[in-house]
Coordinates of C-alpha atoms and ligand atoms in Angstrom, one line a residue:
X61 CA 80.2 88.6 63.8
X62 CA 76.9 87.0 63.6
X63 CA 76.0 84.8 60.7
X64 CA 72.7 85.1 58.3
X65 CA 69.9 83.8 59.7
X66 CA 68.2 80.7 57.9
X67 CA 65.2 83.7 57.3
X68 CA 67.6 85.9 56.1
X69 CA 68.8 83.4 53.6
X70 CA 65.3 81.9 53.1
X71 CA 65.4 85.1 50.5
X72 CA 68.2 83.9 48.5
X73 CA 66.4 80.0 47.8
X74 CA 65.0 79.0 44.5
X75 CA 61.5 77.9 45.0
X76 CA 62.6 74.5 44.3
X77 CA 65.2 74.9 47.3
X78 CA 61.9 76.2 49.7
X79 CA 60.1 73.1 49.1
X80 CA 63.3 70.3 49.4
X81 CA 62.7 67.8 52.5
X82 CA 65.3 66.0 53.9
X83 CA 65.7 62.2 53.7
X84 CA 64.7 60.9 56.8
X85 CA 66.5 57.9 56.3
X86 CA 69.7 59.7 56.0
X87 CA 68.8 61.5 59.1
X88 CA 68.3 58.0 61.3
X89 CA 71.3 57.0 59.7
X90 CA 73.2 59.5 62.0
X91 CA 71.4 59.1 64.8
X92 CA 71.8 54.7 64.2
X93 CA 75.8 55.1 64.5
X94 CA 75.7 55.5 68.2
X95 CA 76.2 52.8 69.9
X96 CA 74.0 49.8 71.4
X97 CA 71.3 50.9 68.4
X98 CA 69.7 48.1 66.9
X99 CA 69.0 49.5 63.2
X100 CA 66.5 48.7 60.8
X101 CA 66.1 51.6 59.0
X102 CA 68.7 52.6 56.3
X103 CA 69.0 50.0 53.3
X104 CA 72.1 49.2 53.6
X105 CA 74.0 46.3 52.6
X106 CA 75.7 44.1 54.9
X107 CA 79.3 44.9 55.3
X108 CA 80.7 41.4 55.4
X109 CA 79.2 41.2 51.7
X110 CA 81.9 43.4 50.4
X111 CA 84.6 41.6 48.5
X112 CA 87.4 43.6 49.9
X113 CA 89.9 41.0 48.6
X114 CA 89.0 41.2 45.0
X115 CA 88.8 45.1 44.8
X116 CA 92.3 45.2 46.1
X117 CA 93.7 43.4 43.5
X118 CA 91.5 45.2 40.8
X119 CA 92.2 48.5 42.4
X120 CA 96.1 47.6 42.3
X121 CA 96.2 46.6 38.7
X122 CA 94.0 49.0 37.7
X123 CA 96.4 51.9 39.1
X124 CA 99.6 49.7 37.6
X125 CA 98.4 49.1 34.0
X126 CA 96.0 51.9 33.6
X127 CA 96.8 55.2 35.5
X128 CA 96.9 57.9 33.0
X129 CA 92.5 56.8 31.9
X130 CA 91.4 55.7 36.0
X131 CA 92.8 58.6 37.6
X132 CA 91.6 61.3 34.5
X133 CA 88.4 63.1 33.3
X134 CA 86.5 60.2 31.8
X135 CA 83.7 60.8 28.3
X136 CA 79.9 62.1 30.7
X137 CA 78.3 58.9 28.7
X138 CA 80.6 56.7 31.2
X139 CA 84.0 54.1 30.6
X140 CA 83.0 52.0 27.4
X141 CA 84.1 49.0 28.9
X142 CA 81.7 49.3 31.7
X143 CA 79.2 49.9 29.4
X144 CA 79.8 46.8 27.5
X145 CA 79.5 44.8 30.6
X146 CA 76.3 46.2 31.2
X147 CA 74.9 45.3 27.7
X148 CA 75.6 42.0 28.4
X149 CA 74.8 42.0 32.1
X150 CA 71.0 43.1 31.0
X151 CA 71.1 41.0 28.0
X152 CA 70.5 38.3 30.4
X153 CA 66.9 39.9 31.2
X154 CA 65.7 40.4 27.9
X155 CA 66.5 44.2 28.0
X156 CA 68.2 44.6 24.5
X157 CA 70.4 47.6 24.2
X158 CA 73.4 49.3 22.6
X159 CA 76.3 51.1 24.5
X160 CA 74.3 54.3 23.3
X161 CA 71.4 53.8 25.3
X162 CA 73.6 53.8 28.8
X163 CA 74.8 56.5 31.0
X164 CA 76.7 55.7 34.0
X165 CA 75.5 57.5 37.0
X166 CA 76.9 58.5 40.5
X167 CA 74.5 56.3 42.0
X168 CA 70.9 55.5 40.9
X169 CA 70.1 58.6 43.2
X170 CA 71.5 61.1 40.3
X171 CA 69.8 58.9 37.6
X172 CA 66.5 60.0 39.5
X173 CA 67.7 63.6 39.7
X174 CA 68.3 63.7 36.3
X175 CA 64.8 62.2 35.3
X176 CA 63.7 65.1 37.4
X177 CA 65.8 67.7 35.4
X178 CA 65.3 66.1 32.6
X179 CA 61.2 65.8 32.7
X180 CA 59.4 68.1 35.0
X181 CA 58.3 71.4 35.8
X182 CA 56.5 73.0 38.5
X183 CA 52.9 71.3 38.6
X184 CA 53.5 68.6 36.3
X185 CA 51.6 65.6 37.2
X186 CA 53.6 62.3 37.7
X187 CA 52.6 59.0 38.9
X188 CA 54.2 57.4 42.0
X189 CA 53.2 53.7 44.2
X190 CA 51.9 54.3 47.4
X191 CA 53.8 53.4 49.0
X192 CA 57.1 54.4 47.1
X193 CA 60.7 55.4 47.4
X194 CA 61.3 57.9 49.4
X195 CA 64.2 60.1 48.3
X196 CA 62.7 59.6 44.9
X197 CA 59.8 61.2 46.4
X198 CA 62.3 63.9 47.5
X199 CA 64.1 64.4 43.9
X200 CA 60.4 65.0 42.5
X201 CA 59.4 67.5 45.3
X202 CA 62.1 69.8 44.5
X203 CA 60.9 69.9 41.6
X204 CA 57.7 71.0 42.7
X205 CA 55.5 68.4 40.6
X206 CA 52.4 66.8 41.7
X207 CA 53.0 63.4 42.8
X208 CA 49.9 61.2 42.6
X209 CA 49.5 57.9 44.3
X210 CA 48.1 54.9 43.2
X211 CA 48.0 52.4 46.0
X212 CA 49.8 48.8 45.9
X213 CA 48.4 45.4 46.9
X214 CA 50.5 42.5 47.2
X215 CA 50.9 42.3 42.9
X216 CA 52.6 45.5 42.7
X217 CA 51.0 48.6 41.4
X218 CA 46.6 48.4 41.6
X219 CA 46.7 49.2 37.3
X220 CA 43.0 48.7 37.4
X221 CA 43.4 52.1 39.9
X222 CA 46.0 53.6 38.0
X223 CA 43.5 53.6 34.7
X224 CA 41.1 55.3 36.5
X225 CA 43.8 57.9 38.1
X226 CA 44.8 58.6 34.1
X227 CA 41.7 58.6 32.5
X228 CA 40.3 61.1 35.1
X229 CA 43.6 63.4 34.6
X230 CA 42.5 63.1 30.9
X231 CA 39.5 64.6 31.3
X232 CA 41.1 67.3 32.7
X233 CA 43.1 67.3 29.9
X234 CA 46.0 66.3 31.5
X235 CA 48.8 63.5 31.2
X236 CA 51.4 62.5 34.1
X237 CA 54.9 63.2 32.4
X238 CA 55.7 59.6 33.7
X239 CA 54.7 56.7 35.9
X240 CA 57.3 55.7 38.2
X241 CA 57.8 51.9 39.9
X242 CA 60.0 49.8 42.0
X243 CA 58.9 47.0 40.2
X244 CA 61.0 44.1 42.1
X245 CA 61.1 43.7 45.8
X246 CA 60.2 47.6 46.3
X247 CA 61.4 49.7 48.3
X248 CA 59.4 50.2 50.8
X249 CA 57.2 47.5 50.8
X250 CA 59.1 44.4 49.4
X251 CA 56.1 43.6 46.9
X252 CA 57.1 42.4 43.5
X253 CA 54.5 43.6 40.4
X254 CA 53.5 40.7 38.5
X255 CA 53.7 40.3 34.5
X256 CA 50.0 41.2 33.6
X257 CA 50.5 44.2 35.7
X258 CA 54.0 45.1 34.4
X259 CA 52.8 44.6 30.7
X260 CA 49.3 46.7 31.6
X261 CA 51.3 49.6 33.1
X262 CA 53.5 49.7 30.0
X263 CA 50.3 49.4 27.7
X264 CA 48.6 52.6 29.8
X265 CA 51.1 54.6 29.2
X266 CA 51.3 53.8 25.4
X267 CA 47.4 54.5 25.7
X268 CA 48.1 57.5 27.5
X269 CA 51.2 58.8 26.1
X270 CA 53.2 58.6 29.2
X271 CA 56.7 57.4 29.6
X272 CA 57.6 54.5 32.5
X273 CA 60.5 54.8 35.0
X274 CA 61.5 51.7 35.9
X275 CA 63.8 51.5 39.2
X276 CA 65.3 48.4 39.6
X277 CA 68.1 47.9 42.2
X278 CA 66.8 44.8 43.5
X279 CA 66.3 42.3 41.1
X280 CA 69.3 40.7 41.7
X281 CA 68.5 39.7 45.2
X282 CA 66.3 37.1 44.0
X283 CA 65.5 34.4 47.7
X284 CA 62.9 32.4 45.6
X285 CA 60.2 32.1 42.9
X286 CA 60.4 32.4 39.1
X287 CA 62.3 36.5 37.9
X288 CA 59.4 38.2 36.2
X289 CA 60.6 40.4 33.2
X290 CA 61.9 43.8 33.4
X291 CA 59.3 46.5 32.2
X292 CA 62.1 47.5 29.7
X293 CA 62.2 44.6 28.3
X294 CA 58.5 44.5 27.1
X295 CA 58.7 47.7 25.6
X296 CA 58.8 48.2 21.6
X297 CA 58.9 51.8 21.2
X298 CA 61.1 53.3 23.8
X299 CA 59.1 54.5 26.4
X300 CA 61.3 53.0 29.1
X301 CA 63.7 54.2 31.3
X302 CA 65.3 51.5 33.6
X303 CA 67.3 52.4 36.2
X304 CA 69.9 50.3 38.1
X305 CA 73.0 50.1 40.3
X306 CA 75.6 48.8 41.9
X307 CA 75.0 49.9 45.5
X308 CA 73.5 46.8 46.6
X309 CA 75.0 44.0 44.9
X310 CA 78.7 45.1 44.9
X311 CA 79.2 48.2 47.2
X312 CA 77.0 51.9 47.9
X313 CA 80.5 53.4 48.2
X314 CA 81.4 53.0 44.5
X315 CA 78.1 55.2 43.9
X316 CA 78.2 53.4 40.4
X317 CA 75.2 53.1 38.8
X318 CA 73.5 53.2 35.2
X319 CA 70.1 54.1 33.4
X320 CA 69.1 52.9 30.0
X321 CA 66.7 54.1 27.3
X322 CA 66.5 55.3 23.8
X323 CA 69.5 56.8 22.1
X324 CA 67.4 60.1 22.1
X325 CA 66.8 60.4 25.9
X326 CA 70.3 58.8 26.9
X327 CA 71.7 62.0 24.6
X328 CA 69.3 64.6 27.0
X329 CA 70.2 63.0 30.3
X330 CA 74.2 63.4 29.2
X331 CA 73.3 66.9 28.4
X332 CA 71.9 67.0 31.9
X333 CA 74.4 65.4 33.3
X334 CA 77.3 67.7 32.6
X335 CA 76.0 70.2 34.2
X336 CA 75.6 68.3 37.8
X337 CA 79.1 66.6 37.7
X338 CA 80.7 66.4 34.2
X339 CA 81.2 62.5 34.8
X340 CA 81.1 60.1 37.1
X341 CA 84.5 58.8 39.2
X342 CA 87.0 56.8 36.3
X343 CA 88.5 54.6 39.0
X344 CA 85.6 53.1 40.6
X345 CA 83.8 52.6 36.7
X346 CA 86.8 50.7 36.1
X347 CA 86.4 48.8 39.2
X348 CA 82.9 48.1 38.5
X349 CA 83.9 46.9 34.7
X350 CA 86.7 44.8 35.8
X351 CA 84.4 43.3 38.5
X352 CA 81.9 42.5 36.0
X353 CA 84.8 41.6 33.2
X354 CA 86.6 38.9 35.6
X355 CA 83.6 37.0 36.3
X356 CA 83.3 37.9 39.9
X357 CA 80.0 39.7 40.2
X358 CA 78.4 36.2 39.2
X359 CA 79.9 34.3 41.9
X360 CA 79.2 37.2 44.6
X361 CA 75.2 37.3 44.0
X362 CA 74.2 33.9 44.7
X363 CA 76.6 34.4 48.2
X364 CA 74.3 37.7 49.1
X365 CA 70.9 36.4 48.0
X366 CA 71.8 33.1 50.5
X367 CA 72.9 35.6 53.5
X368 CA 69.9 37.9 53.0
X369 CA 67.8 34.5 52.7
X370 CA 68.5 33.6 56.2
X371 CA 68.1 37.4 57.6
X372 CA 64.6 37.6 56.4
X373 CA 63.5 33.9 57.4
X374 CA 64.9 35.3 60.9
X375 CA 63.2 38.3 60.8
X376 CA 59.7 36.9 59.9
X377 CA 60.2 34.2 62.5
X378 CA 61.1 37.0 64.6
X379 CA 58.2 38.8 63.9
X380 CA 55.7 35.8 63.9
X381 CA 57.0 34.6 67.4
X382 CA 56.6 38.5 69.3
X383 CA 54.0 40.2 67.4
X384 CA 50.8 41.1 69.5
X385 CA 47.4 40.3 67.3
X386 CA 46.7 43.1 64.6
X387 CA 50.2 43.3 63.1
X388 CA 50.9 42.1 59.7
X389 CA 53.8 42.3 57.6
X390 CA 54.6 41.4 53.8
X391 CA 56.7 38.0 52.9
X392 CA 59.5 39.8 50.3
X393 CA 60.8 37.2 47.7
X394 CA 64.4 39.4 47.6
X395 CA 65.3 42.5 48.1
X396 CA 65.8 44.5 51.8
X397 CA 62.8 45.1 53.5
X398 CA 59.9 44.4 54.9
X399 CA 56.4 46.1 55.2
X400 CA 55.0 46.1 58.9
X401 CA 52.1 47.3 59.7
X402 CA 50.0 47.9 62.7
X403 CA 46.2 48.3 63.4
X404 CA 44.4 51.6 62.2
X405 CA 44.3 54.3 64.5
X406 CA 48.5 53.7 65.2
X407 CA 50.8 56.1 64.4
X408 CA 54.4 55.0 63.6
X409 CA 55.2 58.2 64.0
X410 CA 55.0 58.9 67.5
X411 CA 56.3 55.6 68.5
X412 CA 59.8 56.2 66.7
X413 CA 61.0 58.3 69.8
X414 CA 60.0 55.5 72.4
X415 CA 61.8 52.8 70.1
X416 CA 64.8 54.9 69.5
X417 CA 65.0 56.3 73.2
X418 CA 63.7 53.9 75.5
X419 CA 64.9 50.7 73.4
X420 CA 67.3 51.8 71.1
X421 CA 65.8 50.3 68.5
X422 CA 64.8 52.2 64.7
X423 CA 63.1 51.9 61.4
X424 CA 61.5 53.9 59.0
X425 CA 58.1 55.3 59.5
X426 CA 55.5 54.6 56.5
X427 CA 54.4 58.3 55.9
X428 CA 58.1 59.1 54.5
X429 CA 57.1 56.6 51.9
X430 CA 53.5 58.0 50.6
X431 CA 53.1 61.0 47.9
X432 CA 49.3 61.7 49.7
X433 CA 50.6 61.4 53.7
X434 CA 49.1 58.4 54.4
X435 CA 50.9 55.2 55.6
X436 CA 50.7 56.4 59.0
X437 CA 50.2 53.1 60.6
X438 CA 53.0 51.2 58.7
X439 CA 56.8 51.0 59.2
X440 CA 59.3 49.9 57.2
X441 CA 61.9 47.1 58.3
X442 CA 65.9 46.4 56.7
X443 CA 66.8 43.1 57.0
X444 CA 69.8 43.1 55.4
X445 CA 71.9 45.4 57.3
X446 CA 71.6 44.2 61.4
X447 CA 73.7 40.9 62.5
X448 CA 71.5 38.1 63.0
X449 CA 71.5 38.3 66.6
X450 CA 70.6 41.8 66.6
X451 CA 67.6 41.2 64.2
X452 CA 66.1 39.0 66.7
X453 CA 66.8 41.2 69.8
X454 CA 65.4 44.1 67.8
X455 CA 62.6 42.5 67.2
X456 CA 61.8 41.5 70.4
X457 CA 62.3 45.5 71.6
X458 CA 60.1 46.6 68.4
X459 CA 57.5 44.6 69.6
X460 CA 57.3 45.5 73.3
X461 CA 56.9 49.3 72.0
X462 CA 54.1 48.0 70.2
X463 CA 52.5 45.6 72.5
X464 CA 52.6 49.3 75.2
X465 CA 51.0 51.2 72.5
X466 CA 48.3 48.6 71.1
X467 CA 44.6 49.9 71.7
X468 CA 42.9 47.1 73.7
X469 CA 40.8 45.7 71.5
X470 CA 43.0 43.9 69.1
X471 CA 44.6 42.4 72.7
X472 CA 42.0 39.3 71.5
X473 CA 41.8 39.3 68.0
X474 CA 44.0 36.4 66.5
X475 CA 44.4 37.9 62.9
X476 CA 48.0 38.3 62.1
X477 CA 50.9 37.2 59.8
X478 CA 52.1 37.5 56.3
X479 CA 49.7 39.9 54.6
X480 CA 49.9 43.1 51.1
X481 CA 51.1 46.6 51.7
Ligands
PMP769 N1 66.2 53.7 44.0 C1 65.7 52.9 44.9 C2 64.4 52.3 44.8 C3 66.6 52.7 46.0 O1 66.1 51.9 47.0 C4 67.8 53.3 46.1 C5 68.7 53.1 47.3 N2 68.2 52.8 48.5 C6 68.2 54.1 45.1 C7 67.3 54.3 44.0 C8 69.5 54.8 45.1 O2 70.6 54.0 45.2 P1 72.1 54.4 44.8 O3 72.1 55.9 44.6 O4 72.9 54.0 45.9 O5 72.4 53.7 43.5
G9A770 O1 70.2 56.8 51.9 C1 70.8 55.7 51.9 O2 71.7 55.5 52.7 C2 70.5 54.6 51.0 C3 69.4 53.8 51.5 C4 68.2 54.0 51.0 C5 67.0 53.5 51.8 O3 67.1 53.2 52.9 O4 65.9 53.4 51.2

């Protein structure tokens, strides 16, 4: 019997569905699993980081003392106890809020779903980075919004192009529903926003009665320099929502993760909620809490900041020793990633298939990451994920693609190094 055609079905799709884009992270992520593949692509934590140990012994005594709550339904809002821990745990940043204004997610992913379900319709305007994440780009597609960029420098978020971007939507008599940032070590680029910025984008959007989503998985994964406050935390009037999670300073495969914000929108996104999953899994939010409870979590960030430290010294020094003239690349105080990019005129793009192919070698290009197709020259580097030894070796292959493909001229030039997205 022959099945229905994808144009058969194409009939059946919502016009959300129609316009959906697949992640092509997730997609390299496949394709990075074979073997001799030296990845940089997906941001993944490193696998040694995992404290396998400790969440044997919480998992045991969790299952001993505690069956009949880890293994049922839990409340949509999330396990209390987890909740409590992350009061405290963002306490510590100045974000000051009550068990009410948290909802545990499956992952910060779903928190972004749900500010999707949550706040736009078709042709609603939002405001994105360029460069920005790219499945939240995805989430905001399928929504069929209008995602518009406001390009990045190495301070975070241009706000003196993002005042122009909303006073010309204003005199079109329009207002973005929200203005999303990765304010810490972004993803892509690595760039942290600075406090005048932070505290300007929050004041733009009180001007012009938007709402701010901050994304924050990063902050923890401070290397160096002074922690610059959360947006959330500057906010008086509830116009925040902070997102955060788990996947990257404890373990992805929890898929534990929070957002916080005013009592009234924490009461819509658990509205939203139940009808996506009805709550998130009891045993690993009680993994998470007693993670957080005992004291570990604290001892386990400053051992991954330290690791991730030394991966990204050895990538830049990577990258500084075999890069031709013409390449530059951001300096990340934390995070995962790096921002490479390469002279005008290159397309990332089209040298993915030698790098993958011929040198088994990937990363992300920079066009997944921008709202307006741009970033065509630019790639995206994990450092946190590849052994040591395989971030200098793929190093050494990335740059031999690019040293084939360079145009000639910039064979002479001696500009390159450490410079903004
Ligand atoms: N937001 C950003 C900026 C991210 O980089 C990621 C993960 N790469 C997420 C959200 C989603 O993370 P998770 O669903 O694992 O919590
Ligand atoms: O999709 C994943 O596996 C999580 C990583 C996200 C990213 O690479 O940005």
């Amino acid at each position: 019997m022959t099945q229905l055609s994808s144009d058969d079905l194409r009939e059946f799709y919502s016009a959300g569905a129609r316009v959906m884009t697949r992640s092509l992270i997730r997609e390299l992520l496949k394709l990075t699993r074979r073997g001799g593949m030296i990845s940089f692509a997906g941001g993944l934590p490193d696998p040694a980081t995992f404290p396998v140990n400790e969440l044997k012994h919480i998992t045991s005594d969790i299952l001993d003392k505690q069956p009949h709550l880890a293994l049922q339904y839990g409340p949509t809002e999330g396990d209390t106890n987890l909740k409590d821990e992350l009061v405290r745990w963002m306490g510590k940043d100045g974000i000051d809020v009550g068990r009410d204004q948290i909802l545990i997610t499956s992952g910060s992913q779903q928190g972004l779903d749900l500010v999707g379900r949550v706040f736009l319709d078709p042709g609603d305007p939002l405001i994105v980075e360029l460069p920005s994440y790219m499945a939240g780009l995805q989430v905001f597609r399928s929504c069929r919004a209008e995602m518009i960029g406001v390009p990045q420098d190495d301070a975070g978020m241009r706000t003196d192009l993002l005042e122009q971007t909303l006073a010309r939507l204003a005199r079109e008599g329009r207002r973005p529903k929200f203005i999303y940032v990765v304010p810490d070590f972004q993803n892509p680029s690595g760039v942290t926003m600075t406090e005048e910025r932070r505290r300007m984008v929050l004041e733009l959007a009180r001007a012009y009665r938007s709402l701010v989503v901050e994304d924050n998985p990063y902050r923890e994964l401070r290397f160096e320099g002074t922690p610059v406050p959360p947006i959330m935390s500057l906010d008086r009037d509830g116009r925040v929502v902070y997102l955060s999670t788990f996947s990257k300073t404890l373990a992805p495969g929890l898929r534990i993760a929070w957002m916080a914000a005013s009592e009234e929108l924490i009461r819509q996104f658990v509205t939203a909620k139940q009808g996506v999953d009805l709550c998130c899994p009891s045993l690993t939010q009680a993994i998470a809490a007693e993670y957080c409870a005992r004291g570990h979590i604290y001892k386990h960030l400053p051992r991954i900041t330290a690791l991730y430290r030394t991966k990204r010294d050895i990538m830049l020094r990577a990258l500084e020793r075999e890069m031709p003239p013409g390449v530059s690349w951001t300096k990340p105080e934390g995070g995962l990633f790096l921002w490479v990019r390469l002279p005008e005129g290159m397309d990332t793009e089209q040298l993915l298939s030698t790098a993958v192919e011929d040198e088994g070698v990937a990363y992300v290009v920079g066009s997944g990451f921008h709202a307006d197709g741009g970033g065509k020259n630019a790639m995206r580097l994990n450092f946190s994920f590849p052994s040591e030894e395989h971030i200098e070796e793929g190093i050494k292959r990335l740059a031999s693609v690019v040293k084939k493909h360079l145009p000639a001229a910039y064979a002479r030039e001696p500009s390159r190094g450490p410079r903004s997205p």
